[in-house]
mmCIF file of C-alpha atoms in Angstrom:
data_model
loop_
_atom_site.group_PDB
_atom_site.id
_atom_site.type_symbol
_atom_site.label_atom_id
_atom_site.label_comp_id
_atom_site.label_asym_id
_atom_site.label_seq_id
_atom_site.Cartn_x
_atom_site.Cartn_y
_atom_site.Cartn_z
ATOM 1 C CA MET A 20 -14.217 -38.956 -1.710
ATOM 2 C CA SER A 21 -13.533 -36.301 -4.306
ATOM 3 C CA SER A 22 -12.001 -33.054 -3.083
ATOM 4 C CA ILE A 23 -14.566 -30.494 -1.955
ATOM 5 C CA LYS A 24 -14.413 -27.021 -3.464
ATOM 6 C CA VAL A 25 -16.192 -23.944 -2.065
ATOM 7 C CA GLU A 26 -16.562 -21.000 -4.439
ATOM 8 C CA CYS A 27 -18.276 -17.620 -4.054
ATOM 9 C CA VAL A 28 -20.476 -17.420 -7.166
ATOM 10 C CA VAL A 29 -22.991 -14.637 -6.421
ATOM 11 C CA LYS A 30 -20.969 -11.646 -5.313
ATOM 12 C CA GLU A 31 -23.876 -9.209 -5.057
ATOM 13 C CA LYS A 32 -24.376 -9.367 -1.318
ATOM 14 C CA CYS A 33 -27.574 -10.056 0.570
ATOM 15 C CA GLU A 34 -28.123 -8.552 3.991
ATOM 16 C CA LEU A 35 -30.059 -11.725 4.817
ATOM 17 C CA GLY A 36 -29.911 -14.163 1.901
ATOM 18 C CA GLU A 37 -32.297 -17.133 2.131
ATOM 19 C CA SER A 38 -34.587 -19.597 0.358
ATOM 20 C CA PRO A 39 -32.360 -20.775 -2.537
ATOM 21 C CA VAL A 40 -34.241 -22.777 -5.187
ATOM 22 C CA TRP A 41 -32.718 -24.209 -8.361
ATOM 23 C CA GLU A 42 -34.892 -23.695 -11.439
ATOM 24 C CA GLU A 43 -34.141 -26.623 -13.701
ATOM 25 C CA LYS A 44 -35.863 -25.345 -16.842
ATOM 26 C CA GLU A 45 -34.128 -21.963 -16.810
ATOM 27 C CA GLY A 46 -30.876 -23.156 -15.227
ATOM 28 C CA THR A 47 -31.122 -20.305 -12.713
ATOM 29 C CA LEU A 48 -30.900 -19.919 -8.944
ATOM 30 C CA LEU A 49 -33.830 -18.235 -7.214
ATOM 31 C CA TYR A 50 -33.394 -16.709 -3.742
ATOM 32 C CA VAL A 51 -34.490 -13.862 -1.462
ATOM 33 C CA ASP A 52 -32.852 -11.121 0.551
ATOM 34 C CA ILE A 53 -35.286 -11.021 3.476
ATOM 35 C CA SER A 54 -34.442 -7.621 4.935
ATOM 36 C CA GLY A 55 -33.275 -6.295 1.557
ATOM 37 C CA GLN A 56 -36.884 -6.927 0.463
ATOM 38 C CA ARG A 57 -36.171 -8.500 -2.898
ATOM 39 C CA VAL A 58 -36.587 -11.748 -4.773
ATOM 40 C CA SER A 59 -33.666 -12.435 -7.097
ATOM 41 C CA ARG A 60 -32.731 -14.802 -9.890
ATOM 42 C CA TRP A 61 -29.100 -15.489 -10.804
ATOM 43 C CA ASN A 62 -28.131 -16.958 -14.167
ATOM 44 C CA PRO A 63 -24.792 -18.817 -13.932
ATOM 45 C CA SER A 64 -24.374 -18.757 -17.737
ATOM 46 C CA THR A 65 -24.456 -14.960 -17.941
ATOM 47 C CA ASN A 66 -23.664 -14.125 -14.296
ATOM 48 C CA LYS A 67 -26.593 -11.709 -14.466
ATOM 49 C CA ILE A 68 -28.988 -11.054 -11.570
ATOM 50 C CA GLN A 69 -32.603 -9.950 -11.984
ATOM 51 C CA SER A 70 -34.673 -8.832 -8.994
ATOM 52 C CA VAL A 71 -38.219 -7.933 -7.999
ATOM 53 C CA ARG A 72 -38.784 -5.673 -4.996
ATOM 54 C CA THR A 73 -41.226 -6.648 -2.249
ATOM 55 C CA GLU A 74 -43.248 -4.374 0.028
ATOM 56 C CA LYS A 75 -42.162 -6.072 3.254
ATOM 57 C CA PHE A 76 -39.595 -8.579 4.511
ATOM 58 C CA VAL A 77 -39.829 -11.632 2.239
ATOM 59 C CA GLY A 78 -39.091 -14.936 3.977
ATOM 60 C CA SER A 79 -39.199 -17.404 1.098
ATOM 61 C CA VAL A 80 -39.990 -17.906 -2.567
ATOM 62 C CA VAL A 81 -41.181 -20.985 -4.475
ATOM 63 C CA PRO A 82 -41.866 -21.723 -8.154
ATOM 64 C CA ARG A 83 -45.476 -22.007 -9.316
ATOM 65 C CA LYS A 84 -46.674 -24.674 -11.745
ATOM 66 C CA SER A 85 -48.801 -22.166 -13.660
ATOM 67 C CA GLY A 86 -45.819 -19.815 -14.041
ATOM 68 C CA GLY A 87 -44.198 -17.154 -11.924
ATOM 69 C CA TYR A 88 -43.604 -17.576 -8.209
ATOM 70 C CA VAL A 89 -45.275 -17.485 -4.822
ATOM 71 C CA ILE A 90 -43.708 -15.731 -1.843
ATOM 72 C CA ALA A 91 -44.305 -15.731 1.899
ATOM 73 C CA GLU A 92 -43.933 -12.031 2.669
ATOM 74 C CA GLY A 93 -44.862 -10.052 5.760
ATOM 75 C CA THR A 94 -47.939 -11.929 6.971
ATOM 76 C CA ARG A 95 -49.302 -12.832 3.527
ATOM 77 C CA PHE A 96 -48.829 -15.284 0.705
ATOM 78 C CA ALA A 97 -48.474 -13.466 -2.621
ATOM 79 C CA SER A 98 -47.885 -14.238 -6.283
ATOM 80 C CA VAL A 99 -45.016 -12.758 -8.278
ATOM 81 C CA ASP A 100 -45.440 -11.971 -11.956
ATOM 82 C CA TRP A 101 -41.790 -11.728 -12.940
ATOM 83 C CA ASP A 102 -42.293 -10.187 -16.372
ATOM 84 C CA ARG A 103 -44.553 -7.426 -15.043
ATOM 85 C CA GLN A 104 -42.511 -7.009 -11.841
ATOM 86 C CA LYS A 105 -45.800 -7.264 -9.964
ATOM 87 C CA VAL A 106 -46.601 -8.756 -6.534
ATOM 88 C CA THR A 107 -50.255 -9.610 -5.802
ATOM 89 C CA THR A 108 -51.790 -10.887 -2.565
ATOM 90 C CA ILE A 109 -53.115 -14.446 -2.658
ATOM 91 C CA VAL A 110 -54.214 -14.464 0.979
ATOM 92 C CA ASP A 111 -53.467 -12.560 4.172
ATOM 93 C CA VAL A 112 -52.991 -14.937 7.079
ATOM 94 C CA GLN A 113 -55.832 -14.203 9.482
ATOM 95 C CA GLY A 114 -54.972 -13.856 13.158
ATOM 96 C CA GLU A 115 -51.226 -13.601 12.590
ATOM 97 C CA LYS A 116 -49.568 -11.142 14.981
ATOM 98 C CA SER A 117 -48.809 -7.699 13.508
ATOM 99 C CA ASN A 118 -45.174 -7.834 14.708
ATOM 100 C CA ASN A 119 -44.592 -11.175 12.988
ATOM 101 C CA ARG A 120 -43.274 -12.006 9.552
ATOM 102 C CA PHE A 121 -42.937 -15.096 7.410
ATOM 103 C CA ASN A 122 -39.581 -16.829 7.321
ATOM 104 C CA ASP A 123 -38.523 -20.034 5.550
ATOM 105 C CA GLY A 124 -40.894 -22.026 3.363
ATOM 106 C CA LYS A 125 -40.956 -24.828 0.812
ATOM 107 C CA VAL A 126 -43.405 -26.742 -1.378
ATOM 108 C CA ASP A 127 -44.320 -30.291 -0.377
ATOM 109 C CA PRO A 128 -44.469 -33.257 -2.809
ATOM 110 C CA ALA A 129 -48.193 -32.635 -3.400
ATOM 111 C CA GLY A 130 -47.765 -28.952 -4.364
ATOM 112 C CA ARG A 131 -48.704 -27.292 -1.036
ATOM 113 C CA PHE A 132 -46.634 -24.356 0.261
ATOM 114 C CA PHE A 133 -45.473 -24.842 3.872
ATOM 115 C CA ALA A 134 -44.101 -21.681 5.532
ATOM 116 C CA GLY A 135 -43.628 -20.481 9.085
ATOM 117 C CA THR A 136 -43.526 -17.207 10.960
ATOM 118 C CA MET A 137 -41.479 -15.524 13.670
ATOM 119 C CA ALA A 138 -41.443 -12.227 15.552
ATOM 120 C CA MET A 139 -39.515 -9.361 13.979
ATOM 121 C CA GLU A 140 -35.963 -9.438 15.296
ATOM 122 C CA VAL A 141 -34.532 -6.775 17.589
ATOM 123 C CA ARG A 142 -31.162 -7.868 16.236
ATOM 124 C CA SER A 143 -29.849 -11.052 14.650
ATOM 125 C CA ALA A 144 -31.509 -14.075 16.358
ATOM 126 C CA VAL A 145 -32.775 -11.849 19.213
ATOM 127 C CA LEU A 146 -36.575 -11.579 19.321
ATOM 128 C CA GLU A 147 -39.699 -12.151 21.389
ATOM 129 C CA ARG A 148 -39.897 -15.915 21.860
ATOM 130 C CA LYS A 149 -42.700 -18.342 20.963
ATOM 131 C CA GLN A 150 -44.592 -15.899 18.700
ATOM 132 C CA GLY A 151 -44.420 -17.878 15.451
ATOM 133 C CA SER A 152 -46.515 -20.587 13.780
ATOM 134 C CA LEU A 153 -46.253 -23.076 10.914
ATOM 135 C CA TYR A 154 -48.780 -22.790 8.087
ATOM 136 C CA THR A 155 -49.676 -24.470 4.808
ATOM 137 C CA LEU A 156 -51.086 -22.645 1.791
ATOM 138 C CA HIS A 157 -53.114 -25.246 -0.094
ATOM 139 C CA PRO A 158 -53.577 -25.118 -3.879
ATOM 140 C CA ASN A 159 -57.177 -23.905 -3.360
ATOM 141 C CA HIS A 160 -55.688 -20.943 -1.397
ATOM 142 C CA THR A 161 -57.002 -22.032 2.000
ATOM 143 C CA VAL A 162 -54.485 -21.685 4.830
ATOM 144 C CA VAL A 163 -54.039 -24.286 7.566
ATOM 145 C CA LYS A 164 -52.188 -23.560 10.806
ATOM 146 C CA HIS A 165 -50.344 -26.636 12.086
ATOM 147 C CA PHE A 166 -49.070 -25.314 15.424
ATOM 148 C CA ASP A 167 -47.843 -22.183 17.200
ATOM 149 C CA GLN A 168 -45.332 -21.439 19.998
ATOM 150 C CA VAL A 169 -42.525 -21.286 17.430
ATOM 151 C CA ASP A 170 -39.416 -19.141 17.983
ATOM 152 C CA ILE A 171 -37.915 -18.956 14.470
ATOM 153 C CA SER A 172 -39.666 -21.172 11.921
ATOM 154 C CA ASN A 173 -36.939 -22.343 9.598
ATOM 155 C CA GLY A 174 -35.643 -25.243 7.479
ATOM 156 C CA LEU A 175 -38.043 -27.872 6.180
ATOM 157 C CA ASP A 176 -38.129 -30.804 3.780
ATOM 158 C CA TRP A 177 -39.698 -34.216 3.197
ATOM 159 C CA SER A 178 -38.272 -37.735 3.183
ATOM 160 C CA LEU A 179 -37.824 -39.489 -0.142
ATOM 161 C CA ASP A 180 -40.724 -41.861 0.600
ATOM 162 C CA HIS A 181 -42.941 -38.828 1.429
ATOM 163 C CA ARG A 182 -43.824 -40.240 4.857
ATOM 164 C CA THR A 183 -41.756 -37.902 7.063
ATOM 165 C CA PHE A 184 -41.623 -34.117 7.378
ATOM 166 C CA TYR A 185 -38.392 -32.594 8.696
ATOM 167 C CA TYR A 186 -38.504 -29.227 10.441
ATOM 168 C CA ILE A 187 -36.304 -26.730 12.281
ATOM 169 C CA ASP A 188 -37.363 -24.235 14.931
ATOM 170 C CA SER A 189 -33.972 -22.524 15.129
ATOM 171 C CA LEU A 190 -33.764 -21.629 18.809
ATOM 172 C CA SER A 191 -34.502 -25.218 19.841
ATOM 173 C CA TYR A 192 -31.063 -25.988 18.344
ATOM 174 C CA GLN A 193 -32.390 -29.213 16.901
ATOM 175 C CA VAL A 194 -33.866 -30.877 13.818
ATOM 176 C CA ASP A 195 -37.282 -32.492 14.315
ATOM 177 C CA ALA A 196 -39.290 -35.062 12.369
ATOM 178 C CA PHE A 197 -43.054 -35.567 12.025
ATOM 179 C CA ASP A 198 -45.188 -38.275 10.478
ATOM 180 C CA TYR A 199 -46.522 -36.751 7.254
ATOM 181 C CA ASP A 200 -49.668 -37.609 5.269
ATOM 182 C CA ILE A 201 -49.154 -36.687 1.622
ATOM 183 C CA ASN A 202 -52.878 -36.993 0.914
ATOM 184 C CA THR A 203 -53.936 -34.315 3.411
ATOM 185 C CA GLY A 204 -50.696 -32.490 4.222
ATOM 186 C CA SER A 205 -51.220 -33.155 7.932
ATOM 187 C CA ILE A 206 -48.276 -33.694 10.297
ATOM 188 C CA ASN A 207 -48.093 -35.303 13.750
ATOM 189 C CA ASN A 208 -45.912 -37.300 16.170
ATOM 190 C CA ARG A 209 -43.118 -34.743 16.567
ATOM 191 C CA ARG A 210 -39.727 -36.023 17.707
ATOM 192 C CA MET A 211 -36.131 -34.801 17.760
ATOM 193 C CA ILE A 212 -33.672 -36.407 15.351
ATOM 194 C CA TYR A 213 -30.559 -34.266 15.860
ATOM 195 C CA LYS A 214 -29.393 -31.854 18.565
ATOM 196 C CA LEU A 215 -26.743 -29.357 17.473
ATOM 197 C CA GLU A 216 -23.553 -28.984 19.454
ATOM 198 C CA LYS A 217 -22.726 -25.495 20.736
ATOM 199 C CA GLU A 218 -19.979 -24.759 18.201
ATOM 200 C CA GLU A 219 -22.208 -25.801 15.285
ATOM 201 C CA GLY A 220 -24.274 -22.624 15.589
ATOM 202 C CA ILE A 221 -28.006 -22.116 15.036
ATOM 203 C CA PRO A 222 -29.795 -24.496 12.633
ATOM 204 C CA ASP A 223 -31.297 -22.560 9.733
ATOM 205 C CA GLY A 224 -32.256 -23.688 6.210
ATOM 206 C CA MET A 225 -32.245 -27.338 5.168
ATOM 207 C CA CYS A 226 -32.495 -29.644 2.147
ATOM 208 C CA ILE A 227 -32.327 -33.377 1.416
ATOM 209 C CA ASP A 228 -30.119 -35.417 -0.935
ATOM 210 C CA THR A 229 -30.929 -38.504 -3.025
ATOM 211 C CA GLN A 230 -29.619 -40.741 -0.228
ATOM 212 C CA GLY A 231 -32.177 -39.333 2.188
ATOM 213 C CA LYS A 232 -29.619 -37.395 4.231
ATOM 214 C CA LEU A 233 -30.255 -33.819 5.412
ATOM 215 C CA TRP A 234 -28.030 -30.804 4.777
ATOM 216 C CA VAL A 235 -28.446 -28.089 7.428
ATOM 217 C CA ALA A 236 -27.030 -24.560 7.183
ATOM 218 C CA CYS A 237 -25.772 -23.262 10.532
ATOM 219 C CA PHE A 238 -26.220 -19.554 11.243
ATOM 220 C CA ASN A 239 -23.292 -18.139 13.242
ATOM 221 C CA GLY A 240 -21.593 -21.479 12.637
ATOM 222 C CA GLY A 241 -20.072 -20.896 9.194
ATOM 223 C CA ARG A 242 -20.862 -24.428 8.119
ATOM 224 C CA VAL A 243 -23.300 -26.882 6.613
ATOM 225 C CA LEU A 244 -23.919 -30.214 8.325
ATOM 226 C CA ARG A 245 -24.892 -33.473 6.639
ATOM 227 C CA ILE A 246 -27.101 -35.451 9.007
ATOM 228 C CA ASP A 247 -28.477 -38.986 8.898
ATOM 229 C CA PRO A 248 -32.087 -38.618 10.103
ATOM 230 C CA GLN A 249 -32.379 -42.345 10.749
ATOM 231 C CA THR A 250 -29.478 -42.547 13.203
ATOM 232 C CA GLY A 251 -29.345 -38.923 14.377
ATOM 233 C CA THR A 252 -25.645 -38.673 13.572
ATOM 234 C CA ARG A 253 -23.608 -35.996 11.829
ATOM 235 C CA LEU A 254 -21.927 -37.497 8.774
ATOM 236 C CA GLN A 255 -20.070 -34.486 7.408
ATOM 237 C CA THR A 256 -19.265 -30.823 8.022
ATOM 238 C CA VAL A 257 -18.549 -28.362 5.208
ATOM 239 C CA LYS A 258 -17.004 -25.085 6.378
ATOM 240 C CA LEU A 259 -17.866 -21.800 4.624
ATOM 241 C CA PRO A 260 -15.969 -18.472 4.608
ATOM 242 C CA ALA A 261 -19.093 -16.704 5.956
ATOM 243 C CA GLU A 262 -20.145 -17.264 9.553
ATOM 244 C CA LYS A 263 -23.796 -16.430 8.915
ATOM 245 C CA THR A 264 -24.666 -19.300 6.584
ATOM 246 C CA THR A 265 -28.435 -19.335 6.157
ATOM 247 C CA SER A 266 -29.798 -21.936 3.734
ATOM 248 C CA VAL A 267 -28.972 -24.605 1.173
ATOM 249 C CA CYS A 268 -30.241 -26.265 -1.983
ATOM 250 C CA PHE A 269 -28.832 -28.586 -4.611
ATOM 251 C CA GLY A 270 -28.666 -27.409 -8.209
ATOM 252 C CA GLY A 271 -26.729 -27.483 -11.443
ATOM 253 C CA LYS A 272 -27.415 -29.700 -14.440
ATOM 254 C CA ASP A 273 -27.266 -32.943 -12.459
ATOM 255 C CA TYR A 274 -28.057 -31.483 -9.007
ATOM 256 C CA SER A 275 -24.545 -32.237 -7.768
ATOM 257 C CA GLU A 276 -23.792 -28.632 -6.747
ATOM 258 C CA LEU A 277 -24.775 -27.398 -3.298
ATOM 259 C CA TYR A 278 -25.708 -23.698 -3.186
ATOM 260 C CA VAL A 279 -25.388 -21.961 0.179
ATOM 261 C CA THR A 280 -26.822 -18.531 0.971
ATOM 262 C CA SER A 281 -25.379 -16.273 3.655
ATOM 263 C CA ALA A 282 -25.912 -12.937 5.415
ATOM 264 C CA TYR A 283 -24.042 -9.907 6.705
ATOM 265 C CA THR A 284 -26.838 -8.631 8.943
ATOM 266 C CA GLY A 285 -25.583 -7.205 12.220
ATOM 267 C CA MET A 286 -21.927 -7.205 11.168
ATOM 268 C CA ASP A 287 -19.798 -4.097 11.718
ATOM 269 C CA ASP A 288 -16.901 -2.927 9.550
ATOM 270 C CA ALA A 289 -14.344 -4.936 11.530
ATOM 271 C CA ALA A 290 -16.355 -8.141 11.131
ATOM 272 C CA MET A 291 -16.874 -7.471 7.413
ATOM 273 C CA ALA A 292 -13.122 -6.939 6.979
ATOM 274 C CA LYS A 293 -12.534 -10.403 8.443
ATOM 275 C CA GLN A 294 -15.300 -11.971 6.339
ATOM 276 C CA PRO A 295 -15.421 -10.035 3.065
ATOM 277 C CA GLN A 296 -17.637 -12.691 1.454
ATOM 278 C CA ALA A 297 -20.395 -12.477 4.077
ATOM 279 C CA GLY A 298 -23.717 -12.111 2.247
ATOM 280 C CA CYS A 299 -22.499 -13.879 -0.897
ATOM 281 C CA ILE A 300 -23.865 -17.159 -2.278
ATOM 282 C CA PHE A 301 -21.467 -20.091 -2.429
ATOM 283 C CA LYS A 302 -21.305 -23.149 -4.653
ATOM 284 C CA VAL A 303 -19.942 -26.356 -3.110
ATOM 285 C CA THR A 304 -18.785 -29.074 -5.503
ATOM 286 C CA GLY A 305 -17.077 -32.445 -5.083
ATOM 287 C CA LEU A 306 -19.503 -33.700 -2.427
ATOM 288 C CA GLY A 307 -20.181 -36.955 -4.253
ATOM 289 C CA VAL A 308 -23.950 -36.718 -3.681
ATOM 290 C CA LYS A 309 -26.878 -35.177 -5.519
ATOM 291 C CA GLY A 310 -30.085 -33.413 -4.582
ATOM 292 C CA ILE A 311 -33.620 -33.644 -5.932
ATOM 293 C CA PRO A 312 -35.563 -31.019 -7.922
ATOM 294 C CA ALA A 313 -37.741 -28.528 -6.039
ATOM 295 C CA TYR A 314 -41.505 -29.019 -6.072
ATOM 296 C CA SER A 315 -43.760 -26.280 -7.475
ATOM 297 C CA PHE A 316 -46.854 -24.774 -5.878
ATOM 298 C CA ALA A 317 -49.923 -26.301 -7.521
ATOM 299 C CA GLY A 318 -52.366 -23.429 -6.920
#
């Protein structure tokens, strides 16, 4: 195995960095700062960062086939016109609790936007339990609720054969799988595929590689795990110099670079002195595996 290198590449810190997405056409990394209320785009060629402000906490951002982006923000799905710096409501989620907000989200292989909610946190990972739900925004802008009783709706992705949906409800400390119907977007038959050990932290964002293995960022664990969903075993651990690692995606020209977002939320001066790179985005190279391009919302 080639030697693994971890490098801090985005030094402009996020209080709660999340939802990294590699944009192949532009060669840029898209991400959000949830509590910083901004969507950002980093260009590795120029090392420049552009941002659009949001009205409320923004949980996730995805590219849109027709141009621009779609975000899950507050309790709504909204479009982002980057050039005009404008955010416009697509749909407010009816019946969603007023103290809730959207968290992680991702587009499925058919162009639907899956995103889940959680209660607003009192402090990092401390919140009213079982308040969240998982939703899908369909290309025709209808919203389907899959289930509720979620603590912190988080990482999600789909198997390479598009028959399985992987999902994390963070405070369950596990990664789950569902049978997935690509034609309808429906999910069922939930089962656990990996239970985190105590020292691994809280499972957060997730992505998949071209070998069908899952990469899970561990909040308060300072690491990313590579998991085999077929056997339920941990294959690899990559340690990061930021304890609050939040999410992951593959990117770069050949998708061989793993980008890892992090956070400094809830950290005092003493903690920041020990972890000066908390809130930065890291690039991990030398893993010997590649990821797949992100899907775009079709609506």
